[in-house]
Each structure stands twice: as C-alpha cells, then as structure tokens.
C-alpha cells in the first residue's frame, strides 16, 4: 500500500511573502554572539541532542533577534489570520461529512510490538463494529494503530496530521479523502473535539496530556457538552490521577469532587467500547458544539 502523499488545497496555500509581509524597510540582522550560539549547539550535542535539530534551533534563535517594527508585526499577523481561517474552513468542510467518530490519541513513539499499540488497534476495530469511525492525529505509533484497526474493519479512518520538524508523517491506514494537514495545533484540536463522540486516551507524552486536559477543561467549564473520556492503562494513568485527587482536589481545592468523574480508566478494550456505547444509549450522536 502506497504512502499517502501530502496534499493541500488552494485555500491552505499562502506564500511566505504574504505571511511575512513587512513595511518595505530592510530588516537588519543584529550582532548575535556567534560563540554563544556555537556553545549552545555543543551543549546540545554533548547532551545527546540531534545535530540537525541543534542547527535548526540556532537558526530559530537568530531569527528571534531580527529587528521588526510594530507595523511589520501587525501586517504579518493580519495575513496569518487568513491561513488560520483556511485551515478551519477545510477542516469543517471535510469533517462535517464524516459522521459519528471516536478520537484515539496517544504516543507517536509506541512501536507495533507494544501491548498498548495492539490494544489501540483492537479498540479501533471494535468501535467500527459498533458503528463509529476513528479519528487520530494521523501519525505513527498509537495513531497508526487506531487507523489500522479502523481500516481492518472497513470503517472510516480519519487522520488529522500536524506539520512537525520530527516524528510526524502520515501513516498508510488513513482514508485518502479523510487526511487533513494542519500547521496550527489549536485548529487541529478543535477538529478533534468538535467531531468526536468520545476520546480514548492511550499512554502518550505532552501532546496526549494537552489534548486530554483541554477536553476535560472544556467539559468542566460547560463550553462543550459532556462526552466519554476513556483512558486505557491503569498502570500508566493511575499515578497522575492519584496526584490530581490528592493534591489538586483535597490539598489545594483547585477542582471540584465531581471533576474526578470526567474520565474513566480501564484496562480492557471491550470495557472501553462499552463505556462509550452505554453513554450513547441515553444521548444523541451529534457534533459537540
């Protein structure tokens, strides 16, 4: 099976000149301490950092020191609005046609021989058999497992891919007409939440926690309707939520007791799907906002 090629519609294409439009004056490169930048690179490499990423970080530092006046910043920001809007329009147009889906998220680094990869694949297959499509972040690891499980049962397999300098690339199990590329994390997260009937959270890193706690916050603050959030792997998640309960709830009183009911932690694929099914015996399937 061939790898899905990245495609962008004309709505999402915008020239660098438009995005970086300025007032017309020459932008001067300030005197940056090259020795300092070199030492940063050396420290990164000594600590096990990838040399290519270290060079890219240096270039980012250099760009950050470039002089810009407020007029240039204002013009660049104004043009950027259109790119953000284009991503929303493309996402809404494609996602609104897909129907009931469940978002499965987790680490991009999980290998196929990992039990969590295999469980994500099993959960996705079961969800399709119960009438749901599957939405993932479109990349490798747990995301690939979710799309693979959906594809194996002939279900809808959606990939919301994000442009990153590392890790992320399309997996081969996404339906070609349901693969959407994003430059902005916040636009991508809107699509995850708006069109998901439930979240299934597998073990993951910072991105997984970001998506999890954003969904919990939106439900807690009544910005969206409640939907099931199922976390798979008690060995992975229990320590975090023990801290949430002991410190955030009981010691600091930063959340309410009912907030602990926003998620359910399971260790079995069938149990994860049952929680979602049981919820929708009482409620209609529809976009969340």
Coordinates of N, CA and C in Angstrom, one line a residue, residues 107-289:
X107 N 0.9 8.2 22.2 CA 2.2 8.5 21.7 C 2.5 8.1 20.3
X108 N 3.2 9.0 19.6 CA 3.7 8.7 18.3 C 4.9 7.7 18.3
X109 N 5.4 7.5 19.5 CA 6.7 6.7 19.6 C 6.4 5.2 19.9
X110 N 5.1 4.8 20.1 CA 4.8 3.5 20.5 C 5.0 2.5 19.3
X111 N 5.7 1.4 19.5 CA 6.0 0.5 18.5 C 4.9 -0.6 18.3
X112 N 4.9 -1.2 17.1 CA 3.8 -2.2 16.9 C 3.9 -3.4 17.8
X113 N 5.0 -3.7 18.4 CA 5.1 -4.8 19.3 C 4.7 -4.5 20.8
X114 N 4.4 -3.2 21.0 CA 4.0 -2.7 22.3 C 2.5 -3.1 22.6
X115 N 2.2 -3.7 23.8 CA 0.8 -4.1 24.0 C -0.2 -2.9 23.9
X116 N 0.2 -1.7 24.2 CA -0.7 -0.5 24.0 C -1.0 -0.3 22.5
X117 N -0.1 -0.5 21.7 CA -0.3 -0.4 20.2 C -1.4 -1.4 19.8
X118 N -1.2 -2.6 20.3 CA -2.1 -3.7 19.9 C -3.5 -3.5 20.5
X119 N -3.6 -2.9 21.7 CA -4.9 -2.6 22.3 C -5.6 -1.5 21.6
X120 N -4.8 -0.4 21.1 CA -5.4 0.7 20.4 C -6.0 0.2 19.1
X121 N -5.3 -0.8 18.4 CA -5.8 -1.3 17.2 C -7.1 -2.1 17.4
X122 N -7.1 -2.9 18.5 CA -8.3 -3.7 18.9 C -9.5 -2.8 19.2
X123 N -9.2 -1.7 20.0 CA -10.3 -0.8 20.3 C -10.9 -0.1 19.1
X124 N -10.0 0.3 18.2 CA -10.5 0.9 16.9 C -11.3 -0.1 16.1
X125 N -10.9 -1.3 16.0 CA -11.7 -2.3 15.3 C -13.1 -2.5 15.9
X126 N -13.1 -2.6 17.2 CA -14.4 -2.8 17.9 C -15.3 -1.6 17.8
X127 N -14.7 -0.4 17.8 CA -15.5 0.8 17.6 C -16.2 0.8 16.2
X128 N -15.5 0.4 15.2 CA -16.0 0.4 13.9 C -17.2 -0.7 13.8
X129 N -17.0 -1.8 14.5 CA -18.1 -2.8 14.5 C -19.3 -2.3 15.3
X130 N -19.1 -1.3 16.1 CA -20.2 -0.7 16.9 C -20.8 0.5 16.2
X131 N -20.3 0.8 15.0 CA -20.9 1.9 14.2 C -20.1 3.2 14.2
X132 N -19.0 3.3 14.8 CA -18.2 4.5 14.8 C -17.1 4.5 13.8
X133 N -16.7 5.7 13.4 CA -15.4 5.9 12.7 C -14.3 6.2 13.7
X134 N -13.1 6.3 13.2 CA -12.0 6.6 14.1 C -11.2 7.8 13.6
X135 N -11.0 8.7 14.5 CA -10.1 9.9 14.3 C -8.8 9.8 15.1
X136 N -7.7 10.0 14.4 CA -6.4 10.0 15.1 C -5.6 11.3 14.6
X137 N -4.5 11.4 15.2 CA -3.6 12.5 14.8 C -2.9 12.2 13.5
X138 N -3.1 11.1 12.9 CA -2.6 10.8 11.5 C -1.2 10.3 11.5
X139 N -0.4 10.3 12.6 CA 1.0 9.9 12.5 C 1.2 8.5 12.9
X140 N 2.5 8.2 13.3 CA 2.8 6.8 13.7 C 2.4 6.4 15.1
X141 N 2.8 5.3 15.6 CA 2.6 4.9 17.0 C 1.1 4.6 17.2
X142 N 0.6 5.1 18.3 CA -0.8 4.8 18.7 C -1.8 5.3 17.6
X143 N -1.4 6.4 17.0 CA -2.3 7.0 15.9 C -2.4 6.0 14.7
X144 N -1.2 5.4 14.3 CA -1.2 4.4 13.3 C -2.1 3.2 13.7
X145 N -1.9 2.8 14.9 CA -2.7 1.6 15.4 C -4.2 1.9 15.3
X146 N -4.6 3.1 15.7 CA -6.0 3.4 15.6 C -6.6 3.4 14.2
X147 N -5.8 4.0 13.2 CA -6.2 4.0 11.8 C -6.2 2.6 11.3
X148 N -5.2 1.8 11.7 CA -5.0 0.4 11.2 C -6.2 -0.4 11.6
X149 N -6.6 -0.3 12.9 CA -7.8 -1.0 13.4 C -9.1 -0.7 12.7
X150 N -9.3 0.6 12.4 CA -10.4 1.1 11.7 C -10.4 0.6 10.2
X151 N -9.3 0.6 9.6 CA -9.2 0.1 8.2 C -9.4 -1.4 8.1
X152 N -9.0 -2.1 9.1 CA -9.2 -3.6 9.1 C -10.6 -4.0 9.1
X153 N -11.5 -3.1 9.6 CA -12.9 -3.5 9.7 C -13.7 -2.7 8.6
X154 N -13.0 -2.0 7.7 CA -13.7 -1.2 6.7 C -14.4 0.0 7.2
X155 N -14.0 0.5 8.3 CA -14.6 1.7 8.9 C -13.9 3.0 8.4
X156 N -14.5 4.1 8.8 CA -13.9 5.4 8.4 C -12.7 5.7 9.2
X157 N -11.6 6.0 8.5 CA -10.3 6.2 9.2 C -9.8 7.6 8.9
X158 N -9.8 8.4 9.9 CA -9.5 9.9 9.7 C -8.2 10.2 10.3
X159 N -7.4 11.0 9.6 CA -6.1 11.4 10.1 C -6.0 12.9 10.1
X160 N -5.8 13.5 11.3 CA -5.6 15.0 11.4 C -4.1 15.2 11.6
X161 N -3.3 15.4 10.6 CA -1.9 15.4 10.6 C -1.4 16.8 11.0
X162 N -0.3 16.9 11.7 CA 0.3 18.2 12.1 C 1.7 18.3 11.5
X163 N 2.0 19.4 11.0 CA 3.4 19.6 10.4 C 4.4 19.8 11.5
X164 N 5.3 18.9 11.7 CA 6.3 19.0 12.7 C 7.7 18.7 12.1
X165 N 8.8 19.3 12.8 CA 10.1 19.0 12.2 C 10.7 17.6 12.5
X166 N 9.9 16.8 13.3 CA 10.3 15.5 13.6 C 9.1 14.6 13.9
X167 N 9.3 13.3 13.9 CA 8.3 12.3 14.3 C 7.1 12.2 13.3
X168 N 6.4 13.3 13.0 CA 5.1 13.2 12.4 C 5.2 13.0 10.9
X169 N 4.5 12.0 10.4 CA 4.3 11.8 9.0 C 3.0 11.0 8.9
X170 N 2.4 11.0 7.7 CA 1.1 10.3 7.6 C 1.4 8.8 7.7
X171 N 0.5 8.1 8.4 CA 0.5 6.6 8.3 C -0.3 6.1 7.1
X172 N -0.1 4.9 6.7 CA -0.7 4.4 5.5 C -2.1 3.9 5.6
X173 N -2.7 4.0 6.8 CA -4.0 3.4 7.1 C -5.1 4.5 7.1
X174 N -4.8 5.7 6.7 CA -5.8 6.8 6.7 C -6.5 6.7 5.3
X175 N -7.8 6.9 5.3 CA -8.6 7.1 4.1 C -8.1 8.3 3.4
X176 N -7.8 8.2 2.1 CA -7.1 9.3 1.4 C -7.9 10.6 1.4
X177 N -9.3 10.4 1.4 CA -10.1 11.6 1.4 C -10.4 12.2 2.8
X178 N -9.8 11.5 3.8 CA -10.0 11.9 5.2 C -8.7 12.2 5.9
X179 N -7.7 12.6 5.1 CA -6.4 13.0 5.6 C -6.3 14.5 5.5
X180 N -6.2 15.2 6.6 CA -6.1 16.7 6.6 C -4.8 17.1 7.3
X181 N -4.1 18.1 6.7 CA -2.9 18.6 7.2 C -3.2 19.9 7.9
X182 N -2.5 20.1 9.1 CA -2.6 21.4 9.8 C -1.2 21.9 10.1
X183 N -1.1 23.2 10.2 CA 0.1 23.9 10.7 C -0.1 24.3 12.1
X184 N -1.4 24.5 12.5 CA -1.7 25.0 13.8 C -2.3 24.0 14.8
X185 N -1.7 23.8 15.9 CA -2.2 22.8 16.9 C -3.6 23.1 17.3
X186 N -3.9 24.4 17.5 CA -5.1 24.8 18.1 C -6.3 24.5 17.1
X187 N -6.1 24.7 15.8 CA -7.1 24.4 14.8 C -7.3 22.9 14.8
X188 N -6.3 22.1 14.8 CA -6.4 20.7 14.8 C -7.1 20.2 16.1
X189 N -6.9 20.8 17.2 CA -7.6 20.3 18.4 C -9.1 20.6 18.4
X190 N -9.4 21.7 17.7 CA -10.9 22.0 17.6 C -11.5 20.8 16.8
X191 N -10.9 20.3 15.7 CA -11.4 19.2 15.0 C -11.5 17.9 15.8
X192 N -10.5 17.7 16.6 CA -10.5 16.5 17.5 C -11.8 16.5 18.4
X193 N -12.0 17.7 19.0 CA -13.1 17.8 20.0 C -14.5 17.9 19.3
X194 N -14.6 18.7 18.3 CA -15.9 19.0 17.8 C -16.6 17.8 17.2
X195 N -15.8 17.0 16.5 CA -16.4 15.9 15.7 C -16.2 14.5 16.4
X196 N -15.8 14.5 17.6 CA -15.6 13.2 18.3 C -16.7 12.9 19.3
X197 N -17.3 11.7 19.2 CA -18.3 11.3 20.2 C -17.7 10.9 21.5
X198 N -16.4 10.6 21.5 CA -15.7 10.2 22.7 C -14.2 10.3 22.4
X199 N -13.4 10.4 23.5 CA -12.0 10.3 23.5 C -11.5 9.0 24.1
X200 N -10.6 8.3 23.4 CA -9.9 7.2 24.0 C -8.4 7.6 24.1
X201 N -8.0 7.7 25.3 CA -6.6 8.1 25.6 C -5.7 7.0 25.9
X202 N -4.7 6.7 25.0 CA -3.7 5.7 25.3 C -2.5 6.4 25.9
X203 N -1.6 5.6 26.5 CA -0.4 6.3 27.0 C 0.4 7.1 26.0
X204 N 0.8 8.3 26.4 CA 1.4 9.2 25.5 C 2.2 10.3 26.2
X205 N 2.7 11.3 25.5 CA 3.5 12.3 26.1 C 2.8 13.6 26.3
X206 N 3.5 14.7 26.1 CA 3.0 16.0 26.3 C 1.8 16.3 25.5
X207 N 1.8 15.9 24.2 CA 0.7 16.2 23.3 C -0.5 15.5 23.7
X208 N -0.4 14.2 24.2 CA -1.5 13.5 24.7 C -2.1 14.2 25.9
X209 N -1.3 14.6 26.8 CA -1.8 15.3 28.0 C -2.5 16.6 27.6
X210 N -1.9 17.3 26.7 CA -2.5 18.6 26.2 C -3.9 18.3 25.7
X211 N -4.1 17.3 24.8 CA -5.4 17.0 24.3 C -6.4 16.5 25.4
X212 N -5.9 15.7 26.3 CA -6.7 15.2 27.4 C -7.2 16.3 28.3
X213 N -6.3 17.2 28.8 CA -6.7 18.2 29.7 C -7.5 19.3 29.1
X214 N -7.3 19.6 27.8 CA -8.1 20.5 27.1 C -9.6 20.0 27.0
X215 N -9.8 18.8 26.7 CA -11.1 18.2 26.6 C -11.8 18.3 28.0
X216 N -11.0 17.9 29.0 CA -11.6 17.9 30.4 C -12.0 19.4 30.8
X217 N -11.1 20.3 30.4 CA -11.4 21.7 30.8 C -12.6 22.2 30.1
X218 N -12.8 21.9 28.8 CA -14.0 22.3 28.0 C -15.3 21.8 28.6
X219 N -15.2 20.5 29.1 CA -16.4 19.9 29.7 C -16.6 20.5 31.1
X220 N -15.6 20.7 31.8 CA -15.7 21.2 33.2 C -16.3 22.6 33.2
X221 N -15.9 23.4 32.2 CA -16.4 24.8 32.1 C -17.6 25.0 31.3
X222 N -18.2 23.8 30.9 CA -19.5 23.8 30.2 C -19.4 24.5 28.8
X223 N -18.2 24.6 28.3 CA -18.0 25.1 26.9 C -18.5 24.1 25.9
X224 N -18.5 22.8 26.2 CA -19.0 21.8 25.3 C -19.8 20.8 26.1
X225 N -20.6 20.1 25.4 CA -21.4 19.0 26.1 C -20.5 17.9 26.6
X226 N -20.9 17.3 27.6 CA -20.1 16.2 28.1 C -20.1 15.0 27.2
X227 N -19.0 14.3 27.0 CA -18.8 13.1 26.3 C -17.8 12.2 27.0
X228 N -17.8 10.9 26.7 CA -17.0 10.0 27.4 C -15.5 10.2 27.1
X229 N -14.7 10.3 28.2 CA -13.2 10.3 28.1 C -12.7 9.0 28.7
X230 N -12.2 8.1 28.0 CA -11.8 6.8 28.5 C -10.3 6.7 28.3
X231 N -9.6 6.5 29.5 CA -8.1 6.3 29.4 C -7.8 4.9 29.6
X232 N -6.9 4.4 28.8 CA -6.6 2.9 28.7 C -5.2 2.7 29.3
X233 N -5.1 1.9 30.4 CA -3.8 1.6 31.0 C -3.8 2.2 32.4
X234 N -4.3 1.4 33.4 CA -4.3 1.9 34.8 C -2.9 2.1 35.3
X235 N -2.0 1.2 34.9 CA -0.6 1.4 35.3 C 0.0 2.7 34.9
X236 N -0.4 3.2 33.7 CA 0.1 4.4 33.2 C -0.6 5.7 33.8
X237 N -1.9 5.6 33.9 CA -2.7 6.8 34.2 C -3.0 7.0 35.7
X238 N -3.0 5.9 36.5 CA -3.4 6.0 37.9 C -2.6 6.9 38.7
X239 N -1.3 6.9 38.5 CA -0.4 7.8 39.3 C -0.8 9.3 39.1
X240 N -1.0 9.6 37.8 CA -1.4 11.0 37.5 C -2.7 11.4 38.2
X241 N -3.7 10.6 38.1 CA -5.0 11.0 38.7 C -5.0 10.8 40.2
X242 N -4.1 10.0 40.8 CA -4.0 10.0 42.2 C -3.4 11.3 42.7
X243 N -2.5 11.9 41.9 CA -2.0 13.2 42.3 C -3.1 14.3 42.1
X244 N -3.8 14.2 41.0 CA -4.9 15.1 40.8 C -5.9 15.1 42.0
X245 N -6.2 13.9 42.4 CA -7.2 13.8 43.5 C -6.6 14.3 44.9
X246 N -5.4 13.9 45.2 CA -4.8 14.2 46.5 C -4.3 15.6 46.6
X247 N -3.7 16.1 45.5 CA -3.1 17.5 45.6 C -4.1 18.5 45.1
X248 N -4.6 18.4 43.8 CA -5.4 19.4 43.2 C -6.8 19.5 43.9
X249 N -7.4 18.3 44.3 CA -8.7 18.3 44.9 C -8.6 18.5 46.4
X250 N -7.9 17.6 47.1 CA -8.0 17.6 48.6 C -7.1 18.6 49.3
X251 N -5.9 18.8 48.8 CA -4.9 19.7 49.4 C -5.1 21.1 49.0
X252 N -5.3 21.4 47.7 CA -5.3 22.8 47.2 C -6.8 23.2 46.8
X253 N -7.7 22.3 46.7 CA -9.1 22.6 46.4 C -9.2 23.4 45.1
X254 N -8.4 23.0 44.1 CA -8.4 23.7 42.8 C -9.4 23.1 41.8
X255 N -10.0 22.0 42.1 CA -11.1 21.4 41.3 C -12.2 20.9 42.3
X256 N -13.3 20.6 41.7 CA -14.4 20.1 42.5 C -14.5 18.6 42.5
X257 N -15.1 18.0 43.5 CA -15.1 16.5 43.6 C -15.7 15.9 42.3
X258 N -16.7 16.5 41.7 CA -17.4 15.9 40.5 C -16.4 15.9 39.3
X259 N -15.4 16.7 39.3 CA -14.4 16.8 38.2 C -13.7 15.5 38.1
X260 N -13.6 14.7 39.2 CA -12.9 13.4 39.1 C -13.7 12.4 38.3
X261 N -14.9 12.7 38.0 CA -15.8 11.8 37.2 C -15.7 12.1 35.7
X262 N -14.8 13.0 35.3 CA -14.7 13.4 33.9 C -14.1 12.3 33.1
X263 N -13.3 11.5 33.7 CA -12.6 10.4 33.0 C -12.8 9.1 33.7
X264 N -12.7 8.0 32.9 CA -12.7 6.6 33.4 C -11.5 5.9 32.9
X265 N -10.9 5.2 33.8 CA -9.6 4.4 33.5 C -9.9 2.9 33.4
X266 N -9.5 2.3 32.3 CA -9.8 0.9 32.1 C -8.6 0.2 31.6
X267 N -8.6 -1.1 31.6 CA -7.5 -1.9 31.1 C -7.9 -2.9 30.0
X268 N -9.2 -2.8 29.5 CA -9.7 -3.8 28.6 C -10.4 -3.1 27.4
X269 N -10.1 -3.6 26.2 CA -10.7 -2.9 25.0 C -12.2 -3.0 25.0
X270 N -12.8 -4.1 25.4 CA -14.2 -4.2 25.4 C -14.9 -3.3 26.4
X271 N -14.2 -3.1 27.5 CA -14.7 -2.2 28.5 C -14.7 -0.8 28.0
X272 N -13.7 -0.4 27.3 CA -13.6 1.0 26.8 C -14.7 1.2 25.8
X273 N -15.0 0.3 24.9 CA -16.1 0.5 24.0 C -17.4 0.5 24.6
X274 N -17.6 -0.4 25.7 CA -18.9 -0.4 26.4 C -19.2 0.9 27.1
X275 N -18.2 1.5 27.6 CA -18.5 2.8 28.3 C -19.0 3.8 27.3
X276 N -18.5 3.8 26.1 CA -19.0 4.8 25.0 C -20.4 4.4 24.6
X277 N -20.6 3.1 24.4 CA -21.9 2.6 23.9 C -23.0 2.9 25.0
X278 N -22.7 2.7 26.3 CA -23.6 2.9 27.3 C -24.0 4.4 27.4
X279 N -23.0 5.2 27.2 CA -23.3 6.7 27.3 C -24.3 7.1 26.2
X280 N -24.1 6.5 25.0 CA -25.0 7.0 23.9 C -26.3 6.2 23.8
X281 N -26.5 5.3 24.7 CA -27.9 4.8 24.8 C -28.8 5.8 25.3
X282 N -28.3 6.8 26.0 CA -29.1 7.9 26.6 C -29.1 9.2 25.8
X283 N -28.0 9.4 25.0 CA -27.9 10.7 24.3 C -27.7 10.5 22.8
X284 N -28.0 11.6 22.1 CA -27.9 11.5 20.7 C -26.5 11.7 20.2
X285 N -26.1 11.1 19.1 CA -24.8 11.3 18.5 C -24.9 12.6 17.6
X286 N -24.0 13.5 18.0 CA -24.0 14.8 17.2 C -22.7 15.5 17.5
X287 N -22.3 16.5 16.7 CA -21.1 17.3 17.0 C -21.3 17.9 18.4
X288 N -20.1 18.2 19.0 CA -20.2 18.6 20.4 C -20.5 20.1 20.6
X289 N -20.3 20.9 19.5 CA -20.6 22.3 19.6 C -20.7 22.9 18.2

